[in-house]
Coordinates of C-alpha atoms and ligand atoms in Angstrom, one line a residue:
M1 CA -32.3 -48.1 -18.7
N2 CA -31.7 -46.6 -22.1
P3 CA -34.9 -44.8 -23.0
L4 CA -34.3 -44.6 -26.8
H5 CA -33.2 -48.2 -27.0
D6 CA -36.1 -49.4 -24.8
A7 CA -38.8 -47.5 -26.7
L8 CA -37.5 -47.7 -30.3
F9 CA -35.1 -50.6 -30.8
A10 CA -35.9 -53.2 -28.1
P11 CA -39.4 -54.0 -29.5
L12 CA -37.8 -55.1 -32.8
A13 CA -35.9 -58.0 -31.1
G14 CA -37.5 -61.3 -32.1
S15 CA -40.0 -59.6 -34.4
A16 CA -40.7 -61.6 -37.6
R17 CA -42.4 -58.7 -39.3
P18 CA -40.6 -56.7 -41.9
F19 CA -39.1 -53.5 -40.6
L20 CA -37.2 -52.4 -43.8
I21 CA -38.4 -53.1 -47.3
H22 CA -36.0 -52.5 -50.3
P23 CA -37.6 -51.0 -53.4
D24 CA -36.9 -54.4 -55.1
G25 CA -39.0 -56.2 -52.5
R26 CA -36.3 -57.7 -50.3
Q27 CA -37.3 -57.4 -46.7
I28 CA -35.4 -57.2 -43.4
T29 CA -37.3 -58.3 -40.4
G30 CA -37.3 -56.4 -37.1
A31 CA -35.3 -59.3 -35.5
A32 CA -32.7 -59.3 -38.3
F33 CA -32.3 -55.5 -38.1
H34 CA -32.1 -55.5 -34.3
A35 CA -29.5 -58.3 -34.3
R36 CA -27.4 -56.4 -36.9
A37 CA -27.5 -53.2 -34.8
A38 CA -26.6 -55.1 -31.6
R39 CA -23.6 -56.7 -33.2
M40 CA -22.5 -53.4 -34.7
A41 CA -22.8 -52.0 -31.1
G42 CA -20.5 -54.7 -30.0
A43 CA -18.0 -53.8 -32.8
L44 CA -18.2 -50.1 -31.7
A45 CA -17.5 -51.0 -28.1
D46 CA -14.5 -53.1 -29.3
A47 CA -13.3 -50.1 -31.2
G48 CA -13.2 -48.1 -28.1
V49 CA -16.6 -46.4 -28.0
R50 CA -17.7 -45.8 -24.4
P51 CA -21.0 -44.2 -23.4
G52 CA -20.9 -40.5 -24.3
A53 CA -18.3 -40.9 -27.0
R54 CA -19.2 -39.6 -30.5
V55 CA -19.7 -41.9 -33.5
A56 CA -19.3 -39.9 -36.7
A57 CA -20.6 -41.4 -39.9
Q58 CA -20.4 -40.3 -43.5
V59 CA -22.1 -43.1 -45.3
A60 CA -24.6 -43.7 -48.1
K61 CA -28.3 -44.2 -47.1
S62 CA -28.8 -48.0 -46.5
A63 CA -30.3 -50.4 -44.1
D64 CA -26.9 -50.8 -42.5
A65 CA -26.5 -47.0 -42.1
L66 CA -29.8 -47.1 -40.1
A67 CA -28.5 -50.1 -38.1
L68 CA -25.5 -48.0 -37.3
Y69 CA -27.8 -45.4 -35.7
G70 CA -29.3 -48.2 -33.6
A71 CA -25.8 -49.4 -32.7
A72 CA -24.8 -46.0 -31.5
V73 CA -27.9 -45.8 -29.3
M74 CA -27.2 -49.3 -27.9
A75 CA -23.5 -48.4 -27.3
G76 CA -24.7 -45.3 -25.4
A77 CA -22.8 -43.1 -27.9
V78 CA -23.6 -39.8 -29.5
F79 CA -24.5 -40.3 -33.1
L80 CA -23.1 -37.7 -35.6
P81 CA -24.4 -38.3 -39.1
L82 CA -22.7 -36.3 -41.9
N83 CA -24.0 -35.4 -45.3
P84 CA -22.3 -37.6 -47.9
A85 CA -21.9 -34.5 -50.1
Y86 CA -19.6 -32.8 -47.5
T87 CA -16.1 -32.2 -48.8
A88 CA -12.9 -33.3 -47.1
D89 CA -12.4 -29.7 -45.7
E90 CA -15.9 -29.7 -44.2
I91 CA -15.3 -33.1 -42.7
A92 CA -12.1 -32.0 -41.2
Y93 CA -13.9 -29.2 -39.3
F94 CA -16.6 -31.6 -38.0
L95 CA -14.1 -34.2 -36.8
A96 CA -11.9 -31.6 -35.1
D97 CA -14.9 -30.0 -33.4
A98 CA -16.6 -33.2 -32.3
G99 CA -13.6 -35.4 -31.5
P100 CA -15.3 -38.7 -32.3
A101 CA -14.0 -42.1 -31.0
V102 CA -15.0 -43.7 -34.3
F103 CA -15.4 -42.4 -37.8
V104 CA -17.4 -44.6 -40.2
V105 CA -17.0 -43.9 -43.9
D106 CA -17.9 -45.4 -47.2
P107 CA -15.2 -47.9 -48.3
V108 CA -14.6 -46.0 -51.5
R109 CA -13.7 -42.8 -49.6
A110 CA -11.6 -44.5 -46.9
D111 CA -8.2 -43.7 -48.4
A112 CA -9.2 -40.0 -49.0
L113 CA -10.6 -39.5 -45.5
A114 CA -8.2 -41.6 -43.5
P115 CA -5.7 -38.7 -43.0
L116 CA -8.5 -36.6 -41.4
A117 CA -9.5 -39.2 -38.8
G118 CA -6.9 -38.1 -36.3
S119 CA -7.4 -40.1 -33.1
A120 CA -10.7 -41.5 -34.3
R121 CA -10.7 -45.2 -35.3
L122 CA -11.7 -45.4 -39.0
L123 CA -14.2 -48.1 -39.9
T124 CA -16.0 -48.6 -43.3
L125 CA -19.6 -49.3 -44.2
G126 CA -20.9 -49.6 -47.8
A127 CA -24.5 -49.4 -49.0
G128 CA -24.1 -53.0 -50.4
G129 CA -23.2 -54.6 -47.0
E130 CA -19.4 -54.3 -47.5
G131 CA -16.7 -52.7 -45.3
S132 CA -14.9 -53.4 -42.1
L133 CA -17.8 -52.5 -39.8
A134 CA -20.2 -54.6 -41.8
R135 CA -17.7 -57.6 -41.6
L136 CA -17.4 -57.2 -37.9
A137 CA -21.2 -57.2 -37.5
G138 CA -21.7 -60.2 -39.8
A139 CA -23.5 -63.2 -38.3
G140 CA -21.1 -65.4 -36.5
A141 CA -18.2 -63.1 -37.0
G142 CA -16.5 -60.7 -34.6
P143 CA -17.9 -59.3 -31.4
A144 CA -21.0 -60.6 -29.6
A145 CA -24.1 -58.5 -29.5
A146 CA -23.6 -55.9 -26.8
A147 CA -26.1 -55.3 -24.0
P148 CA -27.5 -51.7 -24.3
A149 CA -25.5 -49.2 -22.3
A150 CA -27.2 -47.5 -19.4
R151 CA -28.4 -44.0 -20.4
G152 CA -30.9 -41.5 -19.1
A153 CA -33.3 -39.1 -20.7
D154 CA -30.8 -36.2 -20.3
D155 CA -27.9 -38.0 -21.9
L156 CA -26.9 -37.0 -25.4
A157 CA -28.0 -39.2 -28.2
A158 CA -27.0 -37.2 -31.2
L159 CA -24.9 -34.3 -32.4
L160 CA -26.4 -32.8 -35.6
Y161 CA -24.5 -29.9 -37.3
T162 CA -26.8 -27.1 -38.5
S163 CA -26.5 -26.2 -42.1
G164 CA -24.5 -23.2 -41.1
T165 CA -25.9 -20.5 -43.4
T166 CA -24.5 -17.9 -41.0
G167 CA -21.1 -18.3 -39.5
R168 CA -19.6 -21.7 -38.5
S169 CA -21.8 -24.8 -38.5
K170 CA -22.8 -25.5 -34.9
G171 CA -23.3 -29.0 -33.4
A172 CA -26.8 -29.2 -31.9
M173 CA -26.8 -31.5 -28.8
L174 CA -29.9 -33.6 -28.8
T175 CA -30.7 -35.7 -25.8
Q176 CA -32.5 -39.1 -25.6
G177 CA -35.4 -37.3 -24.1
N178 CA -35.6 -34.7 -26.9
L179 CA -35.8 -37.4 -29.5
L180 CA -38.2 -39.7 -27.7
S181 CA -40.6 -37.0 -26.6
N182 CA -40.9 -35.7 -30.1
A183 CA -41.4 -39.1 -31.7
E184 CA -44.1 -39.8 -29.1
A185 CA -45.9 -36.5 -29.8
L186 CA -45.8 -36.9 -33.6
A187 CA -46.7 -40.6 -33.7
G188 CA -49.9 -39.8 -31.6
L189 CA -50.7 -36.7 -33.6
W190 CA -50.4 -38.3 -37.0
G191 CA -52.1 -41.5 -36.0
F192 CA -49.2 -43.9 -36.7
S193 CA -49.6 -47.6 -35.9
A194 CA -48.0 -51.0 -36.6
G195 CA -50.1 -51.1 -39.8
D196 CA -48.3 -48.2 -41.4
V197 CA -45.7 -48.5 -44.2
L198 CA -43.7 -45.3 -44.6
L199 CA -42.3 -44.5 -47.9
H200 CA -38.8 -43.2 -46.8
A201 CA -37.1 -41.2 -49.5
L202 CA -35.4 -38.5 -47.3
P203 CA -31.7 -38.4 -46.5
I204 CA -30.8 -39.9 -43.1
F205 CA -28.2 -37.4 -42.0
H206 CA -30.8 -34.8 -41.2
T207 CA -33.5 -34.5 -38.5
H208 CA -36.4 -35.1 -40.9
G209 CA -35.4 -38.4 -42.3
L210 CA -33.4 -39.7 -39.4
F211 CA -35.6 -38.7 -36.5
V212 CA -39.1 -37.6 -37.6
A213 CA -39.5 -40.5 -40.1
T214 CA -37.4 -43.3 -38.7
N215 CA -38.1 -42.8 -35.0
I216 CA -41.9 -42.7 -35.6
A217 CA -41.8 -46.0 -37.6
L218 CA -39.6 -47.6 -34.9
L219 CA -41.8 -46.3 -32.0
T220 CA -45.0 -47.6 -33.5
G221 CA -43.8 -50.9 -34.9
G222 CA -44.5 -50.0 -38.6
A223 CA -42.3 -50.7 -41.6
M224 CA -40.4 -48.4 -44.0
I225 CA -39.7 -48.7 -47.7
L226 CA -36.2 -47.4 -47.9
M227 CA -35.6 -45.5 -51.1
P228 CA -31.9 -44.5 -51.7
A229 CA -33.2 -41.1 -52.8
F230 CA -36.4 -39.5 -54.0
D231 CA -37.5 -40.2 -57.6
A232 CA -41.1 -39.3 -58.6
A233 CA -41.7 -42.3 -60.9
E234 CA -40.2 -44.8 -58.4
A235 CA -42.2 -43.2 -55.5
L236 CA -45.4 -43.6 -57.6
R237 CA -44.5 -47.2 -58.3
L238 CA -44.1 -47.9 -54.6
M239 CA -47.1 -46.0 -53.3
P240 CA -49.6 -48.9 -53.6
Q241 CA -47.5 -50.7 -51.0
A242 CA -47.2 -47.7 -48.7
T243 CA -49.6 -45.8 -46.4
A244 CA -47.6 -42.6 -45.6
M245 CA -44.8 -40.4 -47.0
M246 CA -42.8 -37.6 -45.4
G247 CA -41.2 -35.2 -47.8
V248 CA -39.7 -31.8 -48.5
P249 CA -41.7 -29.5 -50.8
T250 CA -39.6 -30.5 -53.8
F251 CA -40.9 -34.1 -53.6
Y252 CA -44.4 -32.7 -54.1
T253 CA -43.6 -30.4 -56.9
R254 CA -41.8 -33.2 -58.7
L255 CA -44.7 -35.5 -58.2
L256 CA -47.0 -32.9 -59.6
D257 CA -44.7 -32.7 -62.7
H258 CA -45.3 -36.4 -63.2
P259 CA -48.3 -37.5 -65.3
G260 CA -48.6 -40.6 -63.1
L261 CA -49.8 -38.6 -60.1
T262 CA -53.5 -39.5 -59.9
R263 CA -56.2 -40.3 -57.4
E264 CA -55.7 -44.0 -58.2
A265 CA -51.9 -43.9 -57.7
T266 CA -52.3 -42.5 -54.2
A267 CA -55.4 -44.4 -53.2
H268 CA -53.5 -46.6 -50.7
M269 CA -51.9 -43.7 -49.0
R270 CA -53.4 -42.2 -45.8
L271 CA -51.0 -39.4 -45.2
F272 CA -48.6 -37.0 -46.9
V273 CA -46.5 -34.8 -44.7
S274 CA -44.3 -31.9 -45.8
G275 CA -41.6 -29.9 -43.9
S276 CA -38.1 -28.6 -43.8
A277 CA -39.0 -25.7 -46.1
P278 CA -42.1 -23.8 -46.9
L279 CA -44.8 -25.6 -49.0
L280 CA -46.4 -23.1 -51.4
A281 CA -50.1 -22.8 -51.0
E282 CA -50.5 -23.5 -54.8
T283 CA -48.6 -26.8 -54.4
H284 CA -51.0 -27.8 -51.6
A285 CA -54.0 -26.9 -53.7
A286 CA -52.7 -28.6 -56.9
F287 CA -51.8 -31.8 -55.0
R288 CA -55.3 -31.9 -53.5
A289 CA -57.0 -31.3 -56.8
R290 CA -55.0 -34.1 -58.5
T291 CA -55.1 -36.7 -55.6
G292 CA -57.7 -35.7 -53.1
H293 CA -55.0 -35.6 -50.4
A294 CA -54.4 -32.5 -48.3
I295 CA -50.7 -32.4 -47.6
L296 CA -50.1 -32.0 -43.8
E297 CA -47.5 -29.4 -43.2
R298 CA -45.4 -29.3 -40.1
Y299 CA -42.5 -27.1 -38.9
G300 CA -39.4 -27.7 -36.9
M301 CA -35.6 -27.4 -36.9
T302 CA -32.5 -29.4 -36.0
E303 CA -32.2 -27.7 -32.6
T304 CA -35.8 -28.2 -31.6
N305 CA -37.1 -31.2 -33.4
M306 CA -40.7 -30.6 -34.5
I307 CA -42.5 -27.6 -33.1
T308 CA -45.9 -27.3 -34.8
S309 CA -48.1 -29.4 -37.1
N310 CA -51.3 -29.1 -38.9
P311 CA -53.9 -31.6 -37.5
L312 CA -54.6 -35.1 -38.8
D313 CA -58.3 -34.6 -38.3
G314 CA -59.5 -31.1 -38.8
D315 CA -58.4 -28.2 -41.0
R316 CA -55.0 -28.5 -42.6
R317 CA -54.4 -24.9 -43.6
A318 CA -52.2 -24.3 -46.6
G319 CA -49.6 -21.6 -46.0
T320 CA -49.5 -22.3 -42.3
V321 CA -47.5 -24.8 -40.3
G322 CA -50.3 -25.6 -37.9
L323 CA -50.6 -25.6 -34.1
P324 CA -47.9 -26.2 -31.4
L325 CA -47.3 -29.9 -30.6
P326 CA -48.7 -31.2 -27.3
G327 CA -46.3 -30.3 -24.5
V328 CA -44.5 -27.6 -26.7
E329 CA -45.0 -23.9 -26.0
V330 CA -44.6 -21.5 -28.9
R331 CA -44.7 -17.7 -28.7
V332 CA -44.1 -14.8 -31.0
T333 CA -42.0 -11.9 -29.6
D334 CA -40.4 -8.6 -30.5
A335 CA -37.0 -9.8 -31.7
A336 CA -35.1 -7.0 -30.0
T337 CA -36.8 -7.0 -26.6
G338 CA -38.3 -10.5 -26.3
A339 CA -41.7 -9.0 -25.3
P340 CA -44.6 -11.2 -26.4
L341 CA -46.6 -9.7 -29.3
D342 CA -50.3 -9.8 -30.0
Q343 CA -51.9 -12.4 -32.1
G344 CA -51.6 -11.4 -35.8
T345 CA -48.4 -9.5 -35.3
T346 CA -45.2 -10.8 -37.0
G347 CA -42.2 -11.4 -34.8
M348 CA -39.6 -13.9 -33.6
V349 CA -40.8 -17.4 -33.1
E350 CA -39.7 -18.8 -29.8
V351 CA -40.1 -22.3 -28.4
R352 CA -39.8 -24.2 -25.1
G353 CA -40.4 -27.8 -24.3
P354 CA -39.0 -31.3 -23.9
N355 CA -38.1 -31.2 -27.7
V356 CA -35.7 -28.3 -27.3
F357 CA -32.0 -29.3 -27.5
A358 CA -29.4 -29.0 -24.8
G359 CA -27.3 -26.4 -26.5
Y360 CA -24.5 -26.1 -29.1
W361 CA -21.5 -28.4 -28.7
Q362 CA -18.7 -26.5 -27.0
M363 CA -20.2 -23.1 -27.7
P364 CA -21.5 -21.9 -24.4
A365 CA -21.7 -18.3 -25.5
K366 CA -23.7 -19.1 -28.7
T367 CA -26.0 -21.3 -26.6
A368 CA -26.5 -18.6 -24.0
E369 CA -27.5 -16.0 -26.6
S370 CA -29.9 -18.4 -28.3
F371 CA -32.1 -18.7 -25.2
R372 CA -34.2 -16.2 -23.3
A373 CA -33.8 -16.1 -19.5
D374 CA -37.1 -18.1 -19.1
G375 CA -35.8 -20.9 -21.2
F376 CA -37.4 -20.1 -24.6
F377 CA -35.2 -20.9 -27.6
I378 CA -35.0 -18.1 -30.2
T379 CA -35.5 -19.9 -33.5
G380 CA -34.5 -17.1 -35.9
D381 CA -37.7 -17.7 -37.8
L382 CA -40.3 -14.9 -38.1
G383 CA -43.9 -15.8 -37.9
R384 CA -47.4 -14.9 -36.7
F385 CA -50.4 -16.7 -35.3
D386 CA -53.8 -16.5 -36.9
A387 CA -57.0 -16.1 -34.9
D388 CA -57.3 -19.9 -34.5
G389 CA -53.7 -20.4 -33.3
Y390 CA -52.2 -21.6 -36.5
L391 CA -48.7 -20.4 -37.0
E392 CA -47.5 -18.9 -40.3
I393 CA -43.8 -18.7 -41.0
V394 CA -43.0 -15.5 -42.7
G395 CA -39.2 -16.0 -43.2
R396 CA -35.9 -16.1 -41.4
E397 CA -34.8 -13.1 -39.4
K398 CA -31.7 -12.9 -41.5
D399 CA -33.8 -12.8 -44.7
L400 CA -35.8 -9.8 -43.4
I401 CA -35.2 -6.9 -45.8
I402 CA -35.0 -3.4 -44.4
S403 CA -35.4 -1.0 -47.3
G404 CA -35.4 2.7 -46.6
G405 CA -35.9 1.9 -42.9
L406 CA -39.1 -0.1 -43.6
N407 CA -39.4 -3.8 -42.9
V408 CA -40.2 -6.0 -45.9
Y409 CA -41.0 -9.7 -45.3
P410 CA -39.9 -11.6 -48.4
K411 CA -42.7 -14.1 -48.2
E412 CA -45.4 -11.5 -48.6
V413 CA -43.8 -10.2 -51.8
E414 CA -43.1 -13.8 -53.1
E415 CA -46.8 -14.7 -52.6
V416 CA -48.0 -11.8 -54.8
I417 CA -45.3 -12.5 -57.5
D418 CA -46.1 -16.2 -57.5
R419 CA -49.7 -15.4 -58.4
L420 CA -48.7 -13.4 -61.6
P421 CA -49.3 -15.2 -64.9
G422 CA -46.3 -17.0 -66.2
V423 CA -44.5 -17.3 -62.8
R424 CA -43.6 -20.6 -61.3
E425 CA -42.0 -19.4 -58.1
S426 CA -39.9 -16.6 -56.7
A427 CA -37.3 -15.8 -54.1
V428 CA -37.2 -12.2 -52.8
I429 CA -33.9 -11.0 -51.3
G430 CA -32.3 -7.7 -50.0
V431 CA -29.4 -6.4 -52.0
P432 CA -27.1 -3.4 -50.9
H433 CA -28.4 -0.2 -52.3
P434 CA -26.7 3.3 -52.0
D435 CA -29.9 5.1 -51.2
Y436 CA -32.2 2.6 -49.5
G437 CA -29.6 0.6 -47.6
E438 CA -31.1 -2.5 -49.0
A439 CA -33.3 -2.8 -52.1
V440 CA -35.9 -5.5 -52.7
V441 CA -34.9 -7.8 -55.5
A442 CA -37.0 -10.6 -56.9
C443 CA -35.5 -13.7 -58.4
V444 CA -38.3 -15.2 -60.5
V445 CA -38.6 -18.6 -62.3
P446 CA -41.0 -18.7 -65.3
A447 CA -43.7 -21.4 -65.4
G448 CA -43.0 -23.9 -68.3
S449 CA -42.1 -22.1 -71.4
A450 CA -43.4 -18.7 -70.4
V451 CA -41.1 -15.8 -71.2
L452 CA -41.0 -13.2 -68.4
D453 CA -40.3 -9.6 -68.9
P454 CA -38.9 -8.1 -65.7
A455 CA -40.7 -4.7 -66.3
A456 CA -44.0 -6.6 -66.7
V457 CA -43.4 -8.4 -63.4
I458 CA -42.9 -5.1 -61.6
A459 CA -45.9 -3.5 -63.4
G460 CA -48.0 -6.5 -62.3
L461 CA -47.4 -5.7 -58.7
E462 CA -48.7 -2.1 -58.9
G463 CA -51.7 -1.7 -56.6
R464 CA -51.1 -5.1 -55.1
L465 CA -48.1 -4.2 -52.9
A466 CA -47.1 -1.0 -51.2
R467 CA -44.4 0.8 -53.3
F468 CA -41.6 0.2 -50.7
K469 CA -42.2 -3.6 -51.0
Q470 CA -42.1 -3.7 -54.7
P471 CA -38.8 -5.0 -56.2
K472 CA -36.3 -2.5 -57.5
A473 CA -35.1 -5.2 -59.9
V474 CA -36.3 -8.5 -61.2
V475 CA -33.9 -11.3 -62.1
V476 CA -35.2 -14.1 -64.3
L477 CA -33.7 -17.5 -63.4
A478 CA -34.2 -21.0 -64.8
D479 CA -34.3 -22.5 -61.2
L480 CA -33.9 -21.4 -57.6
P481 CA -30.8 -22.8 -55.9
R482 CA -31.9 -25.3 -53.2
N483 CA -30.0 -27.6 -50.8
S484 CA -30.8 -31.2 -50.4
M485 CA -33.6 -30.4 -47.9
G486 CA -35.4 -28.2 -50.5
K487 CA -34.4 -24.9 -48.8
V488 CA -33.9 -22.0 -51.2
Q489 CA -30.3 -20.8 -50.7
K490 CA -30.9 -17.1 -50.3
A491 CA -27.4 -16.4 -49.1
G492 CA -26.2 -17.6 -52.4
L493 CA -28.7 -15.4 -54.3
R494 CA -27.7 -12.4 -52.2
H495 CA -24.1 -13.0 -53.0
D496 CA -24.7 -13.5 -56.7
H497 CA -26.6 -10.3 -57.0
R498 CA -24.8 -8.1 -54.4
G499 CA -23.5 -5.8 -57.1
L500 CA -26.8 -5.0 -58.8
F501 CA -26.9 -1.4 -57.6
G502 CA -23.2 -0.7 -57.8
T503 CA -22.4 -1.2 -54.1
R504 CA -20.3 -4.0 -52.8
Ligands
LIG601 P1 -33.2 -27.5 -40.3 O1 -32.5 -27.3 -39.0 O2 -32.2 -27.9 -41.4 O3 -34.3 -28.5 -40.2 O4 -33.9 -26.2 -40.8 C1 -34.8 -25.6 -40.0 C2 -35.4 -24.4 -40.6 O5 -36.2 -24.8 -41.8 C3 -36.4 -23.7 -39.8 O6 -35.8 -22.8 -38.8 C4 -37.3 -23.0 -40.8 O7 -36.6 -21.8 -41.2 C5 -37.3 -23.9 -42.0 N1 -38.5 -24.7 -42.0 C6 -38.7 -26.0 -41.6 N2 -40.0 -26.4 -41.8 C7 -40.6 -25.4 -42.4 C8 -42.0 -25.2 -42.9 N3 -42.9 -26.1 -42.8 N4 -42.2 -23.9 -43.4 C9 -41.3 -23.0 -43.5 N5 -40.0 -23.1 -43.1 C10 -39.7 -24.3 -42.5

């Protein structure tokens, strides 16, 4: 038994249907993909990978990179994908922390990264099918296909490092059962079937592109068009061949900026999903007006897989992340005491279920403080339930601003600012202040060629927000800093503007 292999990869063996489609039209059948992954698994075993060993990979997005995920599952290994943008220093930390048996890198970076490999065996894999691992997995060459290693639902399948906005990046230990239960819940909820073709433009080192997108396609026997990265024009060109897309909010704002986004261009699509960062209600409304599609927003995190989703059939509420997934319990509590709060009250979002990870790699104390005694995981997100049970995410606990002893939820302020004329979007942060402790500061991006006057922005909030929530300063920026998953980097903004009120 190897639950992930049996449910996700085994059904591909012998399948003549396309599983992966390149943007240029080349196709890889399920059978070819499975055979490639199985031979890679053999190569990993030859390189010393035993069940439970870590396989780290810092490779470009490609069909072979996905086959390597399959190979790790077949070898019974713990897959550790790493963002290609990580620097050598960052990689050194992950390798030292995780102690992988094998480290797979792009051939062009092999020389630079070899000194960091330590006791890990270095293999190479390029996006164009080159590299030592690709050679070992070539038809007729090297090791025979390996039989899948025996694994159980509680065995680790992946180690995903969190983006580490506070303190050291932590390795989230995800079990086979975590990944499979979530894929099953989402596939059912979103109506995926073998007839679906998923437009895949997300990175595959993150839970969204690797697990949410890929595992659903694998589980339901559908196909994926594998784009190396998101590009609005290219996505629009490919949409007539696709039925669904999963994206971060930035995909949708970029599509809206493209004149080619029309009802006709999206007529073949049945579903657009958004997650990993908040989707503005205006983006939802604008996309619906242009295409007729209501983007389905869901919420989750590396440690928990997906937690809530708007419904496929029924009301997809803009500005909310929907209802708890089947089998997943979600509650909102007083962050300090853990006591459950009434519906409508903002507090800490906590989650329990088969989706929730097994803890942080070699950090028992961090793990212990992240869970309540009754097994609920403390997400660090602040939210509230509406009267119909839809969850609204109000922000991260660390983004909460306490100004003059009063709590200010940045999202509430951002929503009001975003409605002002001439404003495209905003990010509200807390900055040290000699009198208030923290002062509310709004970083605001103008819409198009609008010229924003900070004083006018503040004046525009008069009567719309309580005085203590109004920004003490407005900073006009050309863009908000975002990471590759579309998350606004508030820590960077706080750092850039920490001296605004003379305190450091
Ligand atoms: P990551 O572990 O990188 O997937 O980041 C997880 C975090 O992203 C969550 O804890 C939330 O703060 C945020 N997030 C994910 N999806 C959403 C969403 N739909 N709306 C608001 N925040 C989200």
